Amino acid sequence: MAVYQIVEIGDPVLREKAKVVTKFNASLEKLLANMADTMYDAEGVGLAAPQIGVLKRVVVIDVGEGLLELINPRIIEWRGEDIAQEGCLSIPGRQGNVKRAEWVKVQYQDRTGQEKVMEGDGLLARALQHEIDHLEGILFVDKLVRE
Ligand code: ZN
């Protein structure tokens, strides 16, 4: 088990665009395992690679339904609107209301490079949108709304 240090707001790496993953190899597997360890250790529901200083399009999520690993994820369909409170492991102690799509469909690759599609609503949809934003250098505090 390896737990990474989580990068906090103010570090420029959180504002950069992450790069597409093209190699599905042992080092990707190691990154995924260590990101999952780091997420569980911090008791988060999601973690994007830039949050540990790695500018790759890799995300792990677990909203209580098991571990999801998404490589090069992108939202291909969305529906509805939902405003709820959000936090971020990179912004300790801060929470705020963010408007998200209520349902999303995401295309991604698994750890072997296989193309996949998944969909989710509620907390899972929120986590998917939050983590995919990290890959673009976007943080939830950029999207705060008043309820
Ligand atoms: Zn976050």
Short mmCIF file of N, CA, C and O in Angstrom, two decimals, residues 25-116:
data_model
loop_
_atom_site.label_atom_id
_atom_site.label_comp_id
_atom_site.label_asym_id
_atom_site.label_seq_id
_atom_site.Cartn_x
_atom_site.Cartn_y
_atom_site.Cartn_z
N ASN A 25 0.08 -0.14 -19.07
CA ASN A 25 1.16 -1.03 -18.66
C ASN A 25 1.24 -1.11 -17.13
O ASN A 25 0.35 -0.66 -16.42
N ALA A 26 2.33 -1.71 -16.65
CA ALA A 26 2.48 -1.93 -15.21
C ALA A 26 2.54 -0.61 -14.44
O ALA A 26 2.07 -0.54 -13.30
N SER A 27 3.09 0.41 -15.06
CA SER A 27 3.17 1.67 -14.31
C SER A 27 1.79 2.31 -14.15
O SER A 27 1.50 2.94 -13.13
N LEU A 28 0.91 2.11 -15.13
CA LEU A 28 -0.48 2.57 -14.98
C LEU A 28 -1.18 1.78 -13.86
O LEU A 28 -1.89 2.35 -13.03
N GLU A 29 -0.94 0.47 -13.83
CA GLU A 29 -1.55 -0.36 -12.78
C GLU A 29 -1.11 0.09 -11.40
O GLU A 29 -1.89 0.13 -10.45
N LYS A 30 0.17 0.42 -11.30
CA LYS A 30 0.71 0.88 -10.02
C LYS A 30 0.07 2.22 -9.63
O LYS A 30 -0.30 2.43 -8.47
N LEU A 31 -0.04 3.11 -10.61
CA LEU A 31 -0.66 4.42 -10.34
C LEU A 31 -2.10 4.22 -9.84
O LEU A 31 -2.51 4.83 -8.85
N LEU A 32 -2.86 3.34 -10.50
CA LEU A 32 -4.25 3.09 -10.11
C LEU A 32 -4.33 2.54 -8.68
O LEU A 32 -5.17 2.97 -7.88
N ALA A 33 -3.46 1.59 -8.37
CA ALA A 33 -3.48 0.99 -7.03
C ALA A 33 -3.14 2.03 -5.97
O ALA A 33 -3.80 2.11 -4.93
N ASN A 34 -2.15 2.85 -6.26
CA ASN A 34 -1.74 3.86 -5.28
C ASN A 34 -2.78 4.98 -5.14
O ASN A 34 -2.98 5.52 -4.05
N MET A 35 -3.45 5.30 -6.25
CA MET A 35 -4.52 6.31 -6.16
C MET A 35 -5.68 5.78 -5.32
O MET A 35 -6.26 6.52 -4.52
N ALA A 36 -6.03 4.51 -5.49
CA ALA A 36 -7.11 3.93 -4.69
C ALA A 36 -6.71 3.94 -3.21
O ALA A 36 -7.50 4.34 -2.34
N ASP A 37 -5.48 3.54 -2.90
CA ASP A 37 -5.00 3.56 -1.51
C ASP A 37 -5.11 4.96 -0.93
O ASP A 37 -5.54 5.15 0.22
N THR A 38 -4.70 5.94 -1.73
CA THR A 38 -4.70 7.34 -1.26
C THR A 38 -6.13 7.83 -1.02
O THR A 38 -6.41 8.47 0.00
N MET A 39 -7.04 7.49 -1.95
CA MET A 39 -8.44 7.89 -1.80
C MET A 39 -9.06 7.28 -0.54
O MET A 39 -9.71 7.98 0.24
N TYR A 40 -8.85 5.98 -0.35
CA TYR A 40 -9.45 5.32 0.83
C TYR A 40 -8.83 5.85 2.12
O TYR A 40 -9.53 6.06 3.12
N ASP A 41 -7.52 6.08 2.11
CA ASP A 41 -6.84 6.59 3.29
C ASP A 41 -7.41 7.96 3.70
O ASP A 41 -7.56 8.27 4.87
N ALA A 42 -7.73 8.78 2.67
CA ALA A 42 -8.23 10.13 2.93
C ALA A 42 -9.75 10.14 3.12
O ALA A 42 -10.34 11.19 3.37
N GLU A 43 -10.38 8.97 2.98
CA GLU A 43 -11.82 8.83 3.10
C GLU A 43 -12.58 9.72 2.12
O GLU A 43 -13.60 10.32 2.45
N GLY A 44 -12.05 9.77 0.90
CA GLY A 44 -12.74 10.50 -0.17
C GLY A 44 -13.56 9.54 -1.01
O GLY A 44 -13.42 8.32 -0.90
N VAL A 45 -14.42 10.10 -1.87
CA VAL A 45 -15.22 9.27 -2.78
C VAL A 45 -14.66 9.31 -4.20
O VAL A 45 -15.18 8.63 -5.09
N GLY A 46 -13.60 10.09 -4.40
CA GLY A 46 -12.99 10.14 -5.72
C GLY A 46 -11.65 10.83 -5.66
O GLY A 46 -11.38 11.61 -4.74
N LEU A 47 -10.80 10.49 -6.64
CA LEU A 47 -9.49 11.13 -6.71
C LEU A 47 -9.05 11.14 -8.18
O LEU A 47 -9.19 10.14 -8.88
N ALA A 48 -8.54 12.29 -8.62
CA ALA A 48 -8.02 12.41 -9.98
C ALA A 48 -6.49 12.52 -9.89
O ALA A 48 -5.96 13.09 -8.93
N ALA A 49 -5.80 11.98 -10.90
CA ALA A 49 -4.34 11.92 -10.85
C ALA A 49 -3.66 13.28 -10.59
O ALA A 49 -2.67 13.34 -9.86
N PRO A 50 -4.18 14.40 -11.17
CA PRO A 50 -3.53 15.68 -10.87
C PRO A 50 -3.48 16.00 -9.37
O PRO A 50 -2.61 16.74 -8.93
N GLN A 51 -4.40 15.42 -8.59
CA GLN A 51 -4.42 15.67 -7.15
C GLN A 51 -3.25 15.03 -6.42
O GLN A 51 -3.02 15.31 -5.24
N ILE A 52 -2.54 14.13 -7.11
CA ILE A 52 -1.30 13.62 -6.52
C ILE A 52 -0.12 14.08 -7.38
O ILE A 52 0.96 13.50 -7.34
N GLY A 53 -0.37 15.11 -8.18
CA GLY A 53 0.72 15.73 -8.95
C GLY A 53 1.06 15.02 -10.24
O GLY A 53 2.09 15.29 -10.85
N VAL A 54 0.18 14.10 -10.69
CA VAL A 54 0.43 13.35 -11.92
C VAL A 54 -0.54 13.84 -13.00
O VAL A 54 -1.76 13.66 -12.87
N LEU A 55 -0.02 14.46 -14.05
CA LEU A 55 -0.89 15.06 -15.07
C LEU A 55 -1.29 14.05 -16.14
O LEU A 55 -0.93 14.14 -17.32
N LYS A 56 -2.04 13.04 -15.68
CA LYS A 56 -2.57 12.02 -16.59
C LYS A 56 -4.07 11.93 -16.38
O LYS A 56 -4.57 12.17 -15.28
N ARG A 57 -4.78 11.52 -17.46
CA ARG A 57 -6.24 11.46 -17.39
C ARG A 57 -6.67 10.14 -16.77
O ARG A 57 -7.15 9.22 -17.44
N VAL A 58 -6.51 10.07 -15.45
CA VAL A 58 -6.83 8.88 -14.67
C VAL A 58 -7.63 9.31 -13.44
O VAL A 58 -7.27 10.27 -12.76
N VAL A 59 -8.72 8.57 -13.19
CA VAL A 59 -9.62 8.88 -12.08
C VAL A 59 -10.00 7.59 -11.36
O VAL A 59 -10.20 6.56 -11.99
N VAL A 60 -10.08 7.64 -10.04
CA VAL A 60 -10.68 6.55 -9.28
C VAL A 60 -11.86 7.12 -8.48
O VAL A 60 -11.81 8.26 -8.02
N ILE A 61 -12.90 6.31 -8.36
CA ILE A 61 -14.12 6.73 -7.65
C ILE A 61 -14.64 5.53 -6.86
O ILE A 61 -14.61 4.39 -7.34
N ASP A 62 -15.12 5.79 -5.65
CA ASP A 62 -15.90 4.79 -4.92
C ASP A 62 -16.93 5.52 -4.07
O ASP A 62 -16.58 6.11 -3.05
N VAL A 63 -18.17 5.48 -4.53
CA VAL A 63 -19.24 6.15 -3.77
C VAL A 63 -19.96 5.15 -2.87
O VAL A 63 -21.09 5.38 -2.45
N GLY A 64 -19.27 4.04 -2.58
CA GLY A 64 -19.86 3.02 -1.72
C GLY A 64 -20.40 1.84 -2.50
O GLY A 64 -21.02 0.94 -1.93
N GLU A 65 -20.15 1.85 -3.81
CA GLU A 65 -20.64 0.76 -4.67
C GLU A 65 -19.48 0.02 -5.31
O GLU A 65 -19.65 -0.63 -6.33
N GLY A 66 -18.29 0.15 -4.73
CA GLY A 66 -17.12 -0.53 -5.29
C GLY A 66 -16.23 0.44 -6.05
O GLY A 66 -16.65 1.53 -6.44
N LEU A 67 -14.99 0.00 -6.26
CA LEU A 67 -13.98 0.85 -6.88
C LEU A 67 -14.18 0.92 -8.39
O LEU A 67 -14.34 -0.09 -9.06
N LEU A 68 -14.18 2.16 -8.90
CA LEU A 68 -14.22 2.39 -10.35
C LEU A 68 -12.89 3.00 -10.77
O LEU A 68 -12.40 3.92 -10.11
N GLU A 69 -12.34 2.50 -11.85
CA GLU A 69 -11.10 3.05 -12.42
C GLU A 69 -11.43 3.54 -13.82
O GLU A 69 -11.91 2.77 -14.65
N LEU A 70 -11.18 4.82 -14.08
CA LEU A 70 -11.52 5.38 -15.40
C LEU A 70 -10.29 6.05 -16.00
O LEU A 70 -9.70 6.95 -15.39
N ILE A 71 -9.92 5.58 -17.18
CA ILE A 71 -8.79 6.14 -17.90
C ILE A 71 -9.36 6.93 -19.09
O ILE A 71 -10.24 6.42 -19.81
N ASN A 72 -8.86 8.14 -19.29
CA ASN A 72 -9.32 9.01 -20.39
C ASN A 72 -10.84 9.17 -20.41
O ASN A 72 -11.47 9.06 -21.48
N PRO A 73 -11.47 9.43 -19.26
CA PRO A 73 -12.93 9.53 -19.25
C PRO A 73 -13.43 10.82 -19.88
O PRO A 73 -12.77 11.86 -19.78
N ARG A 74 -14.58 10.73 -20.56
CA ARG A 74 -15.25 11.96 -21.01
C ARG A 74 -16.75 11.76 -20.99
O ARG A 74 -17.26 10.67 -21.23
N ILE A 75 -17.42 12.86 -20.67
CA ILE A 75 -18.88 12.82 -20.57
C ILE A 75 -19.45 12.94 -21.98
O ILE A 75 -19.14 13.89 -22.70
N ILE A 76 -20.25 11.96 -22.39
CA ILE A 76 -20.80 11.98 -23.75
C ILE A 76 -22.29 12.30 -23.78
O ILE A 76 -22.83 12.63 -24.82
N GLU A 77 -22.96 12.19 -22.63
CA GLU A 77 -24.38 12.57 -22.54
C GLU A 77 -24.66 13.01 -21.12
O GLU A 77 -24.04 12.48 -20.18
N TRP A 78 -25.58 13.95 -20.96
CA TRP A 78 -25.96 14.37 -19.61
C TRP A 78 -27.39 14.85 -19.64
O TRP A 78 -27.90 15.24 -20.68
N ARG A 79 -28.02 14.77 -18.47
CA ARG A 79 -29.43 15.16 -18.35
C ARG A 79 -29.69 15.74 -16.97
O ARG A 79 -29.07 15.33 -15.99
N GLY A 80 -30.64 16.67 -16.92
CA GLY A 80 -31.12 17.15 -15.64
C GLY A 80 -30.18 18.11 -14.95
O GLY A 80 -29.12 18.47 -15.48
N GLU A 81 -30.59 18.51 -13.77
CA GLU A 81 -29.83 19.49 -13.01
C GLU A 81 -30.01 19.18 -11.54
O GLU A 81 -31.09 18.80 -11.10
N ASP A 82 -28.93 19.33 -10.79
CA ASP A 82 -28.99 19.02 -9.37
C ASP A 82 -27.99 19.92 -8.65
O ASP A 82 -26.84 20.00 -9.04
N ILE A 83 -28.46 20.61 -7.62
CA ILE A 83 -27.55 21.43 -6.82
C ILE A 83 -27.36 20.74 -5.47
O ILE A 83 -28.33 20.39 -4.80
N ALA A 84 -26.10 20.49 -5.11
CA ALA A 84 -25.82 19.87 -3.82
C ALA A 84 -24.45 20.30 -3.33
O ALA A 84 -23.64 20.85 -4.09
N GLN A 85 -24.21 20.02 -2.06
CA GLN A 85 -22.95 20.42 -1.45
C GLN A 85 -21.82 19.47 -1.86
O GLN A 85 -22.02 18.27 -1.97
N GLU A 86 -20.67 20.06 -2.10
CA GLU A 86 -19.50 19.32 -2.54
C GLU A 86 -18.29 19.73 -1.74
O GLU A 86 -18.21 20.85 -1.26
N GLY A 87 -17.35 18.82 -1.66
CA GLY A 87 -16.04 19.14 -1.08
C GLY A 87 -14.98 18.51 -1.96
O GLY A 87 -15.29 17.89 -2.98
N CYS A 88 -13.72 18.70 -1.58
CA CYS A 88 -12.63 18.18 -2.41
C CYS A 88 -11.43 17.90 -1.50
O CYS A 88 -11.11 18.72 -0.64
N LEU A 89 -10.78 16.77 -1.72
CA LEU A 89 -9.62 16.42 -0.89
C LEU A 89 -8.49 17.44 -1.04
O LEU A 89 -7.65 17.57 -0.17
N SER A 90 -8.49 18.18 -2.15
CA SER A 90 -7.46 19.20 -2.38
C SER A 90 -7.82 20.55 -1.78
O SER A 90 -7.03 21.50 -1.87
N ILE A 91 -9.05 20.65 -1.24
CA ILE A 91 -9.49 21.92 -0.64
C ILE A 91 -10.05 21.61 0.74
O ILE A 91 -11.26 21.66 0.98
N PRO A 92 -9.16 21.26 1.67
CA PRO A 92 -9.62 20.77 2.98
C PRO A 92 -10.46 21.82 3.72
O PRO A 92 -10.15 23.01 3.67
N GLY A 93 -11.52 21.33 4.34
CA GLY A 93 -12.32 22.19 5.20
C GLY A 93 -13.31 23.09 4.48
O GLY A 93 -13.99 23.89 5.10
N ARG A 94 -13.37 22.97 3.14
CA ARG A 94 -14.27 23.85 2.41
C ARG A 94 -15.36 23.05 1.71
O ARG A 94 -15.07 22.01 1.13
N GLN A 95 -16.57 23.55 1.79
CA GLN A 95 -17.69 22.92 1.08
C GLN A 95 -18.54 24.00 0.46
O GLN A 95 -18.51 25.14 0.92
N GLY A 96 -19.25 23.64 -0.58
CA GLY A 96 -20.13 24.62 -1.21
C GLY A 96 -21.06 23.96 -2.18
O GLY A 96 -20.83 22.83 -2.61
N ASN A 97 -22.12 24.69 -2.54
CA ASN A 97 -23.11 24.16 -3.46
C ASN A 97 -22.65 24.30 -4.90
O ASN A 97 -22.20 25.37 -5.31
N VAL A 98 -22.79 23.20 -5.64
CA VAL A 98 -22.40 23.19 -7.04
C VAL A 98 -23.54 22.59 -7.86
O VAL A 98 -24.16 21.61 -7.45
N LYS A 99 -23.80 23.21 -9.02
CA LYS A 99 -24.83 22.70 -9.92
C LYS A 99 -24.19 21.70 -10.89
O LYS A 99 -23.20 22.02 -11.55
N ARG A 100 -24.74 20.52 -10.93
CA ARG A 100 -24.24 19.47 -11.82
C ARG A 100 -25.40 18.87 -12.61
O ARG A 100 -26.55 19.01 -12.22
N ALA A 101 -25.06 18.14 -13.66
CA ALA A 101 -26.08 17.33 -14.32
C ALA A 101 -26.51 16.23 -13.34
O ALA A 101 -25.71 15.74 -12.55
N GLU A 102 -27.77 15.86 -13.42
CA GLU A 102 -28.31 14.86 -12.50
C GLU A 102 -27.93 13.44 -12.95
O GLU A 102 -27.84 12.53 -12.14
N TRP A 103 -27.68 13.30 -14.24
CA TRP A 103 -27.35 11.99 -14.81
C TRP A 103 -26.30 12.20 -15.91
O TRP A 103 -26.39 13.18 -16.67
N VAL A 104 -25.31 11.35 -15.95
CA VAL A 104 -24.30 11.43 -17.02
C VAL A 104 -23.98 10.05 -17.58
O VAL A 104 -24.10 9.03 -16.88
N LYS A 105 -23.57 10.07 -18.84
CA LYS A 105 -23.01 8.86 -19.47
C LYS A 105 -21.56 9.18 -19.81
O LYS A 105 -21.27 10.25 -20.37
N VAL A 106 -20.67 8.29 -19.44
CA VAL A 106 -19.24 8.55 -19.57
C VAL A 106 -18.59 7.44 -20.41
O VAL A 106 -18.83 6.25 -20.18
N GLN A 107 -17.79 7.87 -21.38
CA GLN A 107 -16.98 6.93 -22.14
C GLN A 107 -15.58 6.96 -21.55
O GLN A 107 -15.07 8.03 -21.21
N TYR A 108 -14.96 5.80 -21.41
CA TYR A 108 -13.63 5.75 -20.80
C TYR A 108 -12.93 4.47 -21.24
O TYR A 108 -13.50 3.66 -21.98
N GLN A 109 -11.69 4.31 -20.81
CA GLN A 109 -10.98 3.05 -21.03
C GLN A 109 -10.68 2.41 -19.69
O GLN A 109 -10.47 3.11 -18.70
N ASP A 110 -10.66 1.09 -19.66
CA ASP A 110 -10.28 0.41 -18.43
C ASP A 110 -8.76 0.25 -18.40
O ASP A 110 -8.05 0.73 -19.29
N ARG A 111 -8.25 -0.42 -17.37
CA ARG A 111 -6.79 -0.49 -17.18
C ARG A 111 -6.08 -1.28 -18.29
O ARG A 111 -4.86 -1.22 -18.38
N THR A 112 -6.87 -2.01 -19.10
CA THR A 112 -6.24 -2.72 -20.22
C THR A 112 -6.35 -1.94 -21.52
O THR A 112 -5.86 -2.39 -22.56
N GLY A 113 -7.04 -0.80 -21.49
CA GLY A 113 -7.19 0.01 -22.69
C GLY A 113 -8.49 -0.23 -23.42
O GLY A 113 -8.77 0.42 -24.44
N GLN A 114 -9.29 -1.14 -22.92
CA GLN A 114 -10.61 -1.45 -23.51
C GLN A 114 -11.57 -0.27 -23.37
O GLN A 114 -11.70 0.28 -22.28
N GLU A 115 -12.25 0.10 -24.47
CA GLU A 115 -13.24 1.17 -24.43
C GLU A 115 -14.49 0.71 -23.70
O GLU A 115 -15.00 -0.39 -23.97
N LYS A 116 -15.00 1.54 -22.80
CA LYS A 116 -16.19 1.20 -22.03
C LYS A 116 -17.10 2.42 -21.94
O LYS A 116 -16.66 3.55 -22.14
#
